[in-house]
Coordinates of C-alpha atoms and ligand atoms in Angstrom, one line a residue:
Chain A
M1 CA 121.0 114.4 64.3
L2 CA 121.3 114.7 60.5
L3 CA 124.7 114.5 58.8
K4 CA 125.4 115.4 55.3
L5 CA 128.1 113.2 53.8
K6 CA 130.0 114.3 50.7
Y7 CA 131.9 111.6 48.8
D8 CA 134.7 112.3 46.3
S9 CA 135.6 110.0 43.4
R10 CA 137.7 107.8 45.7
S11 CA 135.4 107.4 48.8
V12 CA 132.3 107.0 46.7
R13 CA 133.6 103.5 45.6
A14 CA 134.0 102.2 49.1
P15 CA 131.3 100.7 51.3
V16 CA 131.8 103.5 53.9
I17 CA 128.4 103.6 55.5
S18 CA 128.5 99.8 56.2
K19 CA 132.0 100.1 57.6
V20 CA 131.1 102.9 59.9
A21 CA 127.9 101.2 61.0
I22 CA 129.7 98.0 61.9
E23 CA 132.8 99.6 63.5
E24 CA 130.9 102.1 65.6
N25 CA 128.0 99.8 66.2
A26 CA 125.7 102.6 65.0
L27 CA 122.3 102.7 63.5
I28 CA 122.4 104.8 60.4
N29 CA 119.3 105.9 58.7
I30 CA 119.6 107.1 55.1
I31 CA 117.3 110.1 54.5
E32 CA 118.4 111.2 51.1
A33 CA 121.0 110.0 48.7
K34 CA 122.5 111.1 45.4
V35 CA 125.2 108.9 44.3
E36 CA 127.0 109.2 41.0
P37 CA 130.1 107.4 39.6
R38 CA 132.5 110.1 40.8
Y39 CA 130.6 111.9 43.5
G40 CA 128.0 111.3 46.1
E41 CA 125.9 113.2 48.6
I42 CA 124.0 111.4 51.3
V43 CA 122.1 112.7 54.3
V44 CA 121.9 110.3 57.2
E45 CA 120.3 110.4 60.6
V46 CA 122.1 109.1 63.7
D47 CA 121.4 109.4 67.4
D48 CA 122.7 112.6 68.9
E49 CA 124.9 110.9 71.5
I50 CA 127.0 109.1 68.9
A51 CA 126.9 111.8 66.2
E52 CA 130.3 113.1 67.0
R53 CA 132.0 109.7 67.0
V54 CA 130.3 108.7 63.8
A55 CA 131.2 111.9 62.0
E56 CA 134.8 111.4 63.0
K57 CA 134.8 107.9 61.5
F58 CA 133.3 109.1 58.3
K59 CA 136.1 111.7 58.0
K60 CA 138.7 109.0 58.6
Y61 CA 137.4 107.2 55.5
G62 CA 137.8 110.3 53.4
V63 CA 134.2 111.5 53.5
E64 CA 133.4 115.2 54.2
V65 CA 130.9 115.6 56.9
R66 CA 128.6 118.5 57.8
K67 CA 126.1 118.5 60.6
L68 CA 122.7 119.7 59.5
T69 CA 121.3 121.4 62.5
K70 CA 119.1 123.8 60.7
S71 CA 115.7 122.7 59.5
I72 CA 113.1 124.3 57.3
E73 CA 112.8 128.0 57.5
K74 CA 109.6 130.0 56.8
T75 CA 110.3 133.6 55.8
E76 CA 108.2 136.7 56.0
K77 CA 106.9 136.1 52.5
C78 CA 104.4 133.6 54.0
V79 CA 100.8 134.5 53.8
D80 CA 99.6 131.7 56.1
C81 CA 97.6 129.9 53.4
G82 CA 98.4 126.4 54.6
A83 CA 99.2 124.8 51.3
C84 CA 102.3 123.3 52.9
I85 CA 100.4 121.5 55.7
S86 CA 99.2 118.4 53.9
V87 CA 102.4 117.8 51.8
C88 CA 104.9 117.5 54.6
P89 CA 105.5 113.8 55.4
T90 CA 106.2 114.4 59.1
G91 CA 103.6 117.1 59.8
V92 CA 105.9 120.0 60.5
F93 CA 103.3 122.6 59.6
E94 CA 100.2 123.2 61.6
R95 CA 97.5 125.8 61.9
G96 CA 98.0 127.7 65.1
E97 CA 95.6 129.3 67.5
D98 CA 95.4 132.6 65.6
D99 CA 95.1 130.8 62.3
R100 CA 98.7 131.5 61.4
I101 CA 100.7 128.5 60.1
V102 CA 103.3 127.4 62.7
V103 CA 106.4 125.4 62.0
N104 CA 107.5 122.5 64.3
E105 CA 111.1 122.6 63.2
V106 CA 112.2 119.5 65.2
K107 CA 110.0 117.2 63.1
C108 CA 111.7 118.3 59.9
I109 CA 113.7 115.6 58.1
R110 CA 114.9 118.0 55.4
C111 CA 113.3 116.2 52.5
G112 CA 112.7 119.5 50.8
F113 CA 109.4 118.6 49.3
C114 CA 107.5 121.6 50.8
V115 CA 110.0 124.1 49.3
G116 CA 108.7 123.2 45.8
V117 CA 105.1 123.5 46.9
C118 CA 104.8 126.8 48.6
P119 CA 103.1 129.2 46.2
L120 CA 104.8 132.2 47.8
K121 CA 108.3 130.7 47.8
A122 CA 108.4 131.4 51.5
L123 CA 110.2 128.2 52.5
R124 CA 113.8 127.4 52.3
L125 CA 116.2 124.8 53.6
P126 CA 119.4 126.4 54.8
E127 CA 122.5 124.6 53.9
Chain B
M1 CA 64.0 147.1 59.5
K2 CA 66.9 149.3 58.8
T3 CA 68.0 151.1 55.6
V4 CA 71.6 151.5 54.4
E5 CA 71.0 155.3 54.7
E6 CA 70.2 154.9 58.4
I7 CA 73.3 152.8 58.9
N8 CA 75.4 155.4 57.1
E9 CA 74.0 158.0 59.3
K10 CA 75.2 156.0 62.3
I11 CA 78.6 155.7 60.8
R12 CA 78.7 159.5 60.4
E13 CA 77.6 159.9 64.0
G14 CA 80.2 157.4 65.2
N15 CA 77.8 155.1 66.9
V16 CA 77.5 152.3 64.4
N17 CA 77.8 148.7 65.7
V18 CA 80.0 146.6 63.4
V19 CA 81.1 143.0 64.0
T20 CA 83.0 140.5 61.9
A21 CA 81.2 137.5 60.4
L22 CA 82.9 135.3 62.9
E23 CA 81.7 137.4 65.9
M24 CA 78.2 137.5 64.3
K25 CA 77.8 133.7 64.6
D26 CA 78.2 133.9 68.4
I27 CA 75.9 136.9 68.7
V28 CA 73.1 135.3 66.7
A29 CA 73.6 132.0 68.7
E30 CA 73.2 134.0 71.9
L31 CA 70.5 136.6 71.1
G32 CA 68.7 135.0 68.2
A33 CA 68.4 136.6 64.8
K34 CA 65.7 139.1 65.7
E35 CA 67.6 140.7 68.6
A36 CA 70.9 140.4 66.7
A37 CA 69.3 142.4 63.9
K38 CA 68.5 145.2 66.3
E39 CA 71.9 145.2 67.9
V40 CA 74.2 144.9 64.9
D41 CA 74.3 147.2 61.9
V42 CA 77.1 145.8 59.8
V43 CA 78.8 142.4 59.5
T44 CA 82.2 142.5 57.8
T45 CA 83.5 139.5 55.8
G46 CA 86.9 138.8 54.2
T47 CA 88.7 136.4 51.9
F48 CA 92.3 136.1 50.8
G49 CA 93.1 133.5 48.2
A50 CA 94.6 132.9 44.8
M51 CA 92.3 134.6 42.2
C52 CA 93.6 133.8 38.7
S53 CA 90.9 135.9 36.9
S54 CA 92.4 139.2 37.9
G55 CA 94.3 142.0 36.2
A56 CA 94.6 145.7 35.6
F57 CA 94.0 148.3 32.9
F58 CA 96.7 150.8 32.4
N59 CA 96.9 154.0 30.4
F60 CA 100.5 154.8 29.9
G61 CA 100.2 158.4 28.4
H62 CA 101.6 159.3 25.0
S63 CA 105.2 159.2 24.0
D64 CA 106.8 161.7 21.7
P65 CA 106.6 161.0 18.8
P66 CA 103.5 159.0 19.7
I67 CA 103.0 155.3 19.3
K68 CA 99.9 153.2 18.8
M69 CA 101.0 150.1 20.7
Q70 CA 100.4 146.9 18.9
K71 CA 102.2 144.8 21.4
V72 CA 103.3 145.7 24.9
W73 CA 105.3 144.1 27.6
L74 CA 105.8 145.0 31.2
N75 CA 109.0 143.4 32.6
D76 CA 108.7 141.0 29.7
V77 CA 105.1 140.0 30.5
E78 CA 102.8 140.7 27.6
A79 CA 99.7 142.8 28.2
Y80 CA 96.7 143.0 25.8
T81 CA 96.7 146.3 23.9
G82 CA 94.0 145.7 21.3
I83 CA 92.3 148.7 22.9
A84 CA 93.3 152.2 21.7
A85 CA 96.9 153.5 21.4
V86 CA 98.3 153.4 24.9
D87 CA 95.7 151.4 26.9
A88 CA 96.5 147.9 27.9
Y89 CA 95.1 145.1 30.2
L90 CA 97.6 143.0 32.1
G91 CA 96.3 139.7 33.3
V92 CA 97.9 138.2 36.4
T93 CA 98.4 134.7 34.9
Q94 CA 100.4 135.9 31.9
L95 CA 103.9 134.5 32.1
S96 CA 107.2 136.4 31.5
E97 CA 108.7 135.6 28.1
T98 CA 112.1 135.2 29.7
L99 CA 111.5 133.9 33.2
G100 CA 108.4 131.7 32.6
M101 CA 106.6 130.6 35.7
E102 CA 109.0 132.4 38.0
Y103 CA 107.5 135.8 37.1
G104 CA 104.2 136.8 35.6
G105 CA 101.5 139.5 35.4
A106 CA 100.8 139.1 39.2
H107 CA 104.4 139.9 40.0
V108 CA 104.3 143.0 37.8
I109 CA 101.3 144.2 39.6
E110 CA 102.8 143.5 43.0
D111 CA 106.0 145.2 42.0
L112 CA 104.1 148.3 40.8
V113 CA 102.1 148.4 44.0
R114 CA 105.3 148.2 46.0
G115 CA 106.4 151.3 44.3
K116 CA 109.0 149.7 42.0
E117 CA 109.6 150.7 38.4
V118 CA 109.0 148.2 35.6
E119 CA 110.2 148.1 32.1
L120 CA 107.7 149.0 29.4
R121 CA 108.4 147.8 25.9
A122 CA 106.1 148.2 23.0
T123 CA 106.1 147.7 19.3
A124 CA 103.8 149.1 16.6
Y125 CA 103.3 149.3 12.8
G126 CA 103.4 153.1 12.6
T127 CA 100.8 155.4 11.2
D128 CA 100.6 159.0 10.1
C129 CA 99.2 160.0 13.5
Y130 CA 101.4 157.5 15.4
P131 CA 104.7 157.3 13.6
R132 CA 106.7 155.6 16.3
K133 CA 107.4 151.9 15.9
E134 CA 108.9 150.9 19.2
I135 CA 109.7 152.2 22.6
V136 CA 111.5 151.0 25.7
T137 CA 111.1 152.9 29.0
E138 CA 110.7 152.5 32.7
I139 CA 107.4 153.3 34.4
S140 CA 106.1 153.3 38.0
L141 CA 102.5 153.5 39.2
E142 CA 102.9 157.2 39.7
D143 CA 103.8 157.7 36.0
V144 CA 100.8 156.1 34.5
N145 CA 97.5 158.0 34.1
Q146 CA 95.2 155.2 35.3
A147 CA 95.9 151.9 36.8
V148 CA 92.5 150.2 37.4
M149 CA 92.3 146.8 38.8
V150 CA 89.4 144.9 37.1
N151 CA 89.0 141.3 38.0
P152 CA 86.5 139.3 36.0
R153 CA 86.0 136.6 38.6
N154 CA 86.9 136.9 42.2
A155 CA 85.6 136.0 45.7
Y156 CA 84.2 132.5 44.9
Q157 CA 81.4 131.8 47.3
R158 CA 82.7 128.2 47.6
Y159 CA 84.9 126.0 45.5
R160 CA 85.3 122.3 44.8
A161 CA 88.0 120.7 46.9
A162 CA 90.7 118.5 45.2
T163 CA 92.3 115.2 45.6
N164 CA 94.2 112.8 43.3
S165 CA 93.6 109.1 42.7
S166 CA 96.4 108.6 40.2
D167 CA 99.8 107.3 41.1
R168 CA 101.7 110.5 40.3
V169 CA 102.2 113.8 42.0
L170 CA 100.0 116.3 40.2
R171 CA 100.8 120.0 40.1
T172 CA 97.5 121.9 39.7
Y173 CA 95.8 125.2 40.3
M174 CA 94.6 123.5 43.5
G175 CA 98.2 123.1 44.6
T176 CA 100.3 120.0 44.8
L177 CA 98.2 116.8 45.0
L178 CA 99.9 113.7 46.3
P179 CA 99.3 110.3 44.7
N180 CA 96.8 107.8 45.8
F181 CA 94.5 110.2 47.6
G182 CA 97.6 111.5 49.6
N183 CA 96.0 114.8 50.5
V184 CA 93.1 117.1 49.9
T185 CA 93.3 120.9 49.1
Y186 CA 90.5 123.4 49.2
A187 CA 90.0 127.1 48.5
G188 CA 87.8 129.6 50.2
V189 CA 87.1 130.5 53.8
G190 CA 83.5 129.2 54.2
E191 CA 81.6 131.1 56.9
L192 CA 83.9 134.2 56.6
S193 CA 83.5 134.4 52.8
P194 CA 81.5 137.4 51.5
L195 CA 78.9 135.7 49.4
N196 CA 78.2 132.9 51.9
N197 CA 76.9 135.6 54.3
D198 CA 74.4 137.0 51.8
P199 CA 73.5 133.9 49.7
E200 CA 70.5 135.6 48.1
Y201 CA 72.7 138.5 47.0
R202 CA 70.3 141.1 48.6
T203 CA 73.0 143.5 49.5
I204 CA 75.9 142.5 47.3
G205 CA 75.4 143.5 43.7
V206 CA 76.3 146.0 41.1
G207 CA 77.7 149.1 42.8
T208 CA 78.4 147.6 46.2
R209 CA 81.4 149.3 47.8
I210 CA 84.0 146.8 49.0
F211 CA 87.5 146.5 50.4
L212 CA 89.7 145.5 47.5
G213 CA 93.5 145.0 47.9
G214 CA 93.6 147.4 50.8
A215 CA 91.7 150.2 49.0
K216 CA 88.0 150.9 48.3
G217 CA 86.7 149.1 45.3
Y218 CA 83.3 148.2 43.8
V219 CA 81.4 145.2 42.7
I220 CA 80.6 145.7 39.0
G221 CA 78.5 142.7 38.4
E222 CA 78.4 138.9 38.8
G223 CA 81.7 137.3 37.9
T224 CA 82.4 135.0 35.0
Q225 CA 81.3 131.4 35.7
H226 CA 78.9 132.7 38.3
A227 CA 76.7 129.7 39.2
P228 CA 75.1 129.9 42.6
P229 CA 75.8 128.6 45.2
F230 CA 79.2 128.8 43.5
G231 CA 78.7 132.6 43.0
T232 CA 81.5 134.9 41.9
L233 CA 82.0 138.7 41.6
M234 CA 83.5 141.0 39.1
V235 CA 85.2 143.8 40.9
K236 CA 87.2 147.0 40.2
G237 CA 89.4 149.3 42.2
N238 CA 92.1 151.9 41.9
L239 CA 95.5 150.0 41.9
K240 CA 97.3 153.2 42.9
E241 CA 95.6 153.2 46.3
M242 CA 96.1 149.5 47.0
K243 CA 98.6 148.0 49.5
P244 CA 101.1 145.2 48.7
E245 CA 100.1 143.3 51.8
Y246 CA 96.7 142.5 50.2
L247 CA 97.9 141.7 46.7
R248 CA 100.5 139.0 46.6
A249 CA 101.9 137.4 43.5
A250 CA 102.3 133.6 43.7
T251 CA 103.3 130.6 41.6
F252 CA 101.6 127.3 41.9
P253 CA 104.5 125.1 41.0
G254 CA 104.0 123.3 37.7
Y255 CA 100.8 125.2 37.0
G256 CA 101.6 128.9 36.8
V257 CA 101.3 132.4 38.2
T258 CA 98.4 133.8 40.1
L259 CA 97.5 136.6 42.5
F260 CA 96.4 136.4 46.1
V261 CA 93.7 139.1 46.3
G262 CA 92.3 140.4 49.5
I263 CA 88.6 141.2 49.4
G264 CA 86.3 142.3 52.2
I265 CA 82.6 143.1 51.9
P266 CA 80.4 144.8 54.5
I267 CA 76.9 143.4 54.9
P268 CA 74.3 145.7 56.2
I269 CA 72.0 144.0 58.6
L270 CA 68.7 145.3 57.2
D271 CA 66.5 142.9 59.0
E272 CA 66.2 139.6 60.8
N273 CA 66.8 137.6 57.6
M274 CA 70.1 139.3 57.0
A275 CA 71.1 138.5 60.6
K276 CA 70.2 134.9 60.0
A277 CA 72.1 134.8 56.8
T278 CA 75.3 136.2 58.4
A279 CA 75.0 133.6 61.1
I280 CA 75.9 130.8 58.7
T281 CA 78.5 128.4 59.9
D282 CA 81.0 126.1 58.2
D283 CA 79.0 123.0 58.9
Q284 CA 76.2 124.3 56.7
I285 CA 78.4 125.1 53.7
E286 CA 78.7 122.1 51.5
T287 CA 81.0 121.4 48.6
V288 CA 82.5 118.3 46.9
I289 CA 85.9 116.8 46.7
I290 CA 86.8 116.0 43.1
D291 CA 89.4 113.8 41.6
F292 CA 92.1 115.5 39.6
G293 CA 93.6 112.1 38.8
V294 CA 91.0 112.1 35.9
P295 CA 92.1 114.8 33.5
R296 CA 88.7 115.5 32.1
R297 CA 86.3 118.4 32.4
D298 CA 83.9 116.3 34.4
R299 CA 86.1 115.1 37.1
P300 CA 84.5 112.4 39.3
I301 CA 83.2 113.5 42.6
V302 CA 84.9 111.6 45.4
R303 CA 82.5 112.7 48.1
K304 CA 80.5 115.5 49.6
V305 CA 82.1 117.5 52.3
T306 CA 81.4 120.6 54.5
Y307 CA 83.8 123.4 55.1
A308 CA 83.8 122.4 58.8
E309 CA 85.2 119.1 57.9
L310 CA 87.8 120.6 55.5
K311 CA 88.8 123.1 58.1
S312 CA 89.3 120.4 60.7
G313 CA 92.4 119.4 58.7
K314 CA 91.4 115.8 58.1
V315 CA 88.8 114.1 56.0
E316 CA 88.0 110.5 55.4
I317 CA 88.3 109.0 51.9
N318 CA 87.7 105.3 51.3
G319 CA 88.0 104.7 55.0
E320 CA 91.3 106.4 55.3
E321 CA 92.1 109.6 57.0
V322 CA 93.6 112.2 54.6
R323 CA 95.3 115.4 55.5
V324 CA 93.8 118.7 54.2
S325 CA 95.5 121.9 53.1
P326 CA 93.7 125.1 52.8
L327 CA 94.8 127.3 49.9
S328 CA 93.2 130.5 51.1
S329 CA 94.6 132.3 54.2
Y330 CA 92.2 132.3 57.1
Y331 CA 94.6 134.6 59.0
M332 CA 94.6 137.2 56.2
S333 CA 90.9 136.9 55.7
K334 CA 90.2 137.5 59.3
K335 CA 92.6 140.4 59.2
I336 CA 90.7 141.9 56.3
A337 CA 87.3 141.6 58.0
E338 CA 88.8 143.3 61.1
E339 CA 90.4 146.0 59.0
L340 CA 87.1 146.7 57.2
K341 CA 85.4 146.8 60.6
K342 CA 87.8 149.5 61.8
M343 CA 87.4 151.5 58.6
I344 CA 83.7 151.7 59.1
E345 CA 84.0 152.4 62.8
R346 CA 86.4 155.3 62.0
G347 CA 83.9 156.7 59.6
E348 CA 86.1 156.1 56.6
F349 CA 83.9 153.7 54.8
F350 CA 80.2 154.0 53.9
L351 CA 77.9 151.3 52.7
T352 CA 75.9 151.2 49.5
M353 CA 72.9 149.3 48.2
P354 CA 73.3 147.6 44.9
V355 CA 71.9 149.5 41.9
E356 CA 71.2 146.2 40.3
R357 CA 71.1 142.7 41.7
I358 CA 73.2 139.9 40.4
P359 CA 71.5 136.7 39.2
Q360 CA 70.5 134.1 41.9
K361 CA 70.3 131.4 39.3
E362 CA 72.7 130.8 36.5
V363 CA 74.3 127.7 35.1
F364 CA 77.9 127.3 34.0
K365 CA 77.8 125.7 30.6
P366 CA 80.7 123.7 29.1
M367 CA 82.4 124.8 26.0
R368 CA 80.7 124.1 22.7
Q369 CA 83.1 121.9 20.8
K370 CA 82.9 120.5 17.3
E371 CA 83.9 117.1 18.6
I372 CA 86.1 115.5 21.1
K373 CA 88.7 113.5 19.3
V374 CA 89.3 110.2 21.0
V375 CA 92.0 107.5 20.6
K376 CA 89.6 105.1 18.8
S377 CA 89.7 107.3 15.7
V378 CA 93.5 107.3 15.3
M379 CA 94.7 104.0 16.7
S380 CA 96.0 101.1 14.6
S381 CA 93.7 98.2 14.9
P382 CA 93.7 95.2 15.0
P383 CA 96.9 95.4 17.0
I384 CA 100.0 93.4 16.1
T385 CA 101.0 91.6 19.3
I386 CA 103.3 88.8 20.4
S387 CA 103.3 86.1 23.0
P388 CA 105.7 86.2 26.0
E389 CA 106.9 82.7 24.9
A390 CA 108.1 83.9 21.5
S391 CA 111.8 84.4 20.8
I392 CA 113.5 87.7 20.7
E393 CA 114.4 87.0 17.1
E394 CA 110.8 86.4 16.2
A395 CA 109.8 89.7 17.8
A396 CA 112.5 91.5 15.8
K397 CA 111.2 90.0 12.6
I398 CA 107.6 91.2 13.3
L399 CA 108.8 94.7 14.1
I400 CA 110.8 95.0 10.9
E401 CA 108.2 93.4 8.6
N402 CA 105.5 95.7 9.9
E403 CA 107.7 98.7 10.2
I404 CA 106.6 99.4 13.7
D405 CA 108.5 100.1 16.9
H406 CA 106.2 98.8 19.6
L407 CA 104.9 95.3 20.2
P408 CA 102.4 94.7 23.0
V409 CA 102.9 91.3 24.7
V410 CA 99.7 89.5 25.4
N411 CA 98.8 86.2 27.0
E412 CA 96.5 83.6 25.5
K413 CA 93.4 85.5 26.5
G414 CA 94.7 88.6 24.7
E415 CA 95.4 90.5 27.9
L416 CA 98.2 92.9 28.1
I417 CA 101.2 91.7 30.1
G418 CA 104.1 93.7 28.8
I419 CA 105.6 95.6 25.8
V420 CA 108.8 95.3 23.8
T421 CA 110.2 98.0 21.6
S422 CA 112.7 97.9 18.8
W423 CA 115.0 99.6 21.3
D424 CA 114.7 96.7 23.8
I425 CA 115.5 94.3 21.0
A426 CA 118.5 96.2 19.7
R427 CA 119.8 96.3 23.2
A428 CA 119.3 92.6 23.8
V429 CA 121.0 91.8 20.5
A430 CA 123.9 94.2 21.2
R431 CA 124.4 92.3 24.5
G432 CA 124.3 89.0 22.7
K433 CA 121.2 88.0 24.6
V434 CA 119.1 85.1 23.3
G435 CA 115.9 84.1 24.9
K436 CA 112.2 84.8 25.1
V437 CA 110.3 88.0 24.8
E438 CA 109.3 87.8 28.4
D439 CA 112.9 88.1 29.5
I440 CA 113.3 91.5 28.0
M441 CA 109.8 93.0 28.0
T442 CA 108.7 96.0 30.1
R443 CA 106.0 94.8 32.5
K444 CA 104.7 98.1 33.8
V445 CA 102.9 99.4 30.7
I446 CA 101.3 102.8 30.3
T447 CA 98.1 102.3 28.4
T448 CA 95.2 104.3 27.0
T449 CA 91.6 103.4 26.1
M450 CA 89.5 103.8 23.0
E451 CA 87.4 106.6 24.5
E452 CA 90.3 108.6 25.9
P453 CA 90.7 112.1 24.3
I454 CA 93.8 112.3 22.2
E455 CA 95.2 115.2 24.2
I456 CA 95.3 113.1 27.3
A457 CA 97.0 110.2 25.5
A458 CA 99.5 112.7 24.1
R459 CA 100.2 114.1 27.6
K460 CA 100.8 110.6 28.9
M461 CA 103.4 109.9 26.2
E462 CA 105.1 113.3 26.9
Q463 CA 105.2 112.7 30.7
H464 CA 106.6 109.2 30.4
N465 CA 108.8 110.0 27.5
I466 CA 107.4 107.2 25.3
S467 CA 106.2 107.2 21.8
A468 CA 103.3 104.7 21.7
L469 CA 100.6 103.4 24.0
P470 CA 98.7 100.1 23.7
V471 CA 94.9 100.6 23.7
V472 CA 93.1 98.3 26.1
D473 CA 89.5 97.5 26.8
K474 CA 88.0 97.2 30.2
D475 CA 89.2 93.7 30.6
N476 CA 92.8 94.8 29.8
R477 CA 92.7 93.2 26.4
V478 CA 94.7 94.9 23.7
V479 CA 92.5 96.3 21.0
G480 CA 94.9 98.6 19.2
V481 CA 98.1 100.7 19.5
V482 CA 98.4 104.5 19.2
S483 CA 101.7 106.2 18.4
S484 CA 102.8 109.8 18.9
E485 CA 102.9 110.0 15.1
D486 CA 99.2 109.0 14.8
L487 CA 98.4 111.8 17.3
S488 CA 100.5 114.5 15.9
K489 CA 98.6 114.2 12.6
L490 CA 95.5 115.3 14.6
L491 CA 96.9 117.7 17.2
A492 CA 97.4 121.1 15.8
R493 CA 100.7 122.4 17.0
Ligands
SF4_501 S1 102.5 127.3 51.7 FE1 104.0 128.9 51.9 S2 102.8 130.8 52.1 FE2 101.4 129.1 52.5 S3 101.5 128.8 54.7 FE3 103.0 127.4 53.9 S4 104.9 128.6 53.9 FE4 103.2 130.0 54.2
SF4_502 S1 111.7 119.7 54.3 FE1 110.3 117.9 54.3 S2 110.1 117.3 56.4 FE2 111.0 119.4 56.4 S3 109.2 120.7 56.5 FE3 109.6 120.5 54.4 S4 108.3 118.7 53.7 FE4 108.4 118.7 56.0

């Protein structure tokens, strides 16, 4: 499961991820990170079974946690061109039986790259 | 042998046999071309892709008091009005003056076709017969007298596929190209594409009635840049009758606005040869993959490829498997071929023979240019360089004495190994750093060559936010330095 961590000016100075990883004995995979002196936003991936526990621990250290359960969404603006197929790092998009472009949501790691590629602006990442 | 008149008679009687180009491949494979020609009367084709060379003529009617428009904007997108008082041509790639790439001519056209109103704004110099100097109003497709789509270059028979050898992401009209041959993109729908099914242009020519944007349209000649087998068509149709589903505005990020246009062309199966032509399959349609990493007109060819390989989703480049993205919609193209088939079966669409054929041979010439200015003509040479062993102080002295800001660092063979700028030195000094040039130099240097056009050198500086480039020869030896000042003297801005 993907978790979005929001750090404030205090928590951003502490080695929170390391602490949580050690204390919960959890493997934490950083997917995306934006860290500034007074603020930070990090998306991490953890195993589904331990997600709840890990999220609680982050909260304890003053980090706001939101579960990212939603993946890439393709809207009705799509014209099934396929421009997105080759740019997605995990192969979320595929040409289906009837030549429509199908989305394998489960593979999406929310990197956001495809959003800026689709000529029809048909892709979005729900918050 | 059949004539178009005979086929039209069958359409009228309701017993015409129409199949799509995809169905035709199987029929010919099964029956052979001769039998297929007897069985099938019409083969429908379709394509739906980004066609930048598109636009529409409008006649807005006269205002009171009248205006002779000198400049006109539709939703802030400028249209060309150097043609009579209230006529204008809006090109799809023209960008909004306020929204830039977010909105352009294509969006105006889609909005109009969707029935929306757009703002019309015009200015003029005023004459005795046209005293008005400006006007702002709202118009819809219903309000204008004519709205005629005229597309100078559509329906490319085939197109060169794209890849990128450079180490940056490129944003192009061929979509987003990932670095280091990270992907391939291609346009066109191969065996379903109109011109591929009539490669000698026997039945597609001036006057051919076609499906254009959901309405009936016509071929009015070969398109611009027509160069068989990379043939193109110039087409027209009545925008007022078109459907938004088949005209979709799009933005290729970092490149600009374009319009996805839906075109379908019926091909009369006059004889065995036409049956054979329409049986063409993707593995017989060749194109090349070119390298957009080289920003020149003659981009290097990476390899030959067929549409069958491209459509498979993976091609091999330098021994590695690379993923492929189509840019044209197969789904929509098939839908157009099906839709056209139904229109003919229902007796709503009759075929025409061209009144004039389009050229089967034509070359696409490059632009005549006075000269291509290259870096060699503006660079400072011989270059002032420094050794990595020199002290920071020494470097500072050279920069000041020569009134320059960039100092390439070279080894004893004259090969480039780094660069120091006056900024690097100032920073080192401010931090009280003493030591050698190699301690503070930048090792990853962006370079140019003597033969590189100055526009490309300028774009490199712009992209990397730097103000000079060392010029290197093929052995990476520094032969000069070119600065943005040198270039700006030559680049008209
Ligand atoms: S690039 Fe956009 S329009 Fe094209 S298939 Fe992907 S989501 Fe659809
Ligand atoms: S957000 Fe990233 S992983 Fe998800 S579909 Fe888009 S490109 Fe693929």
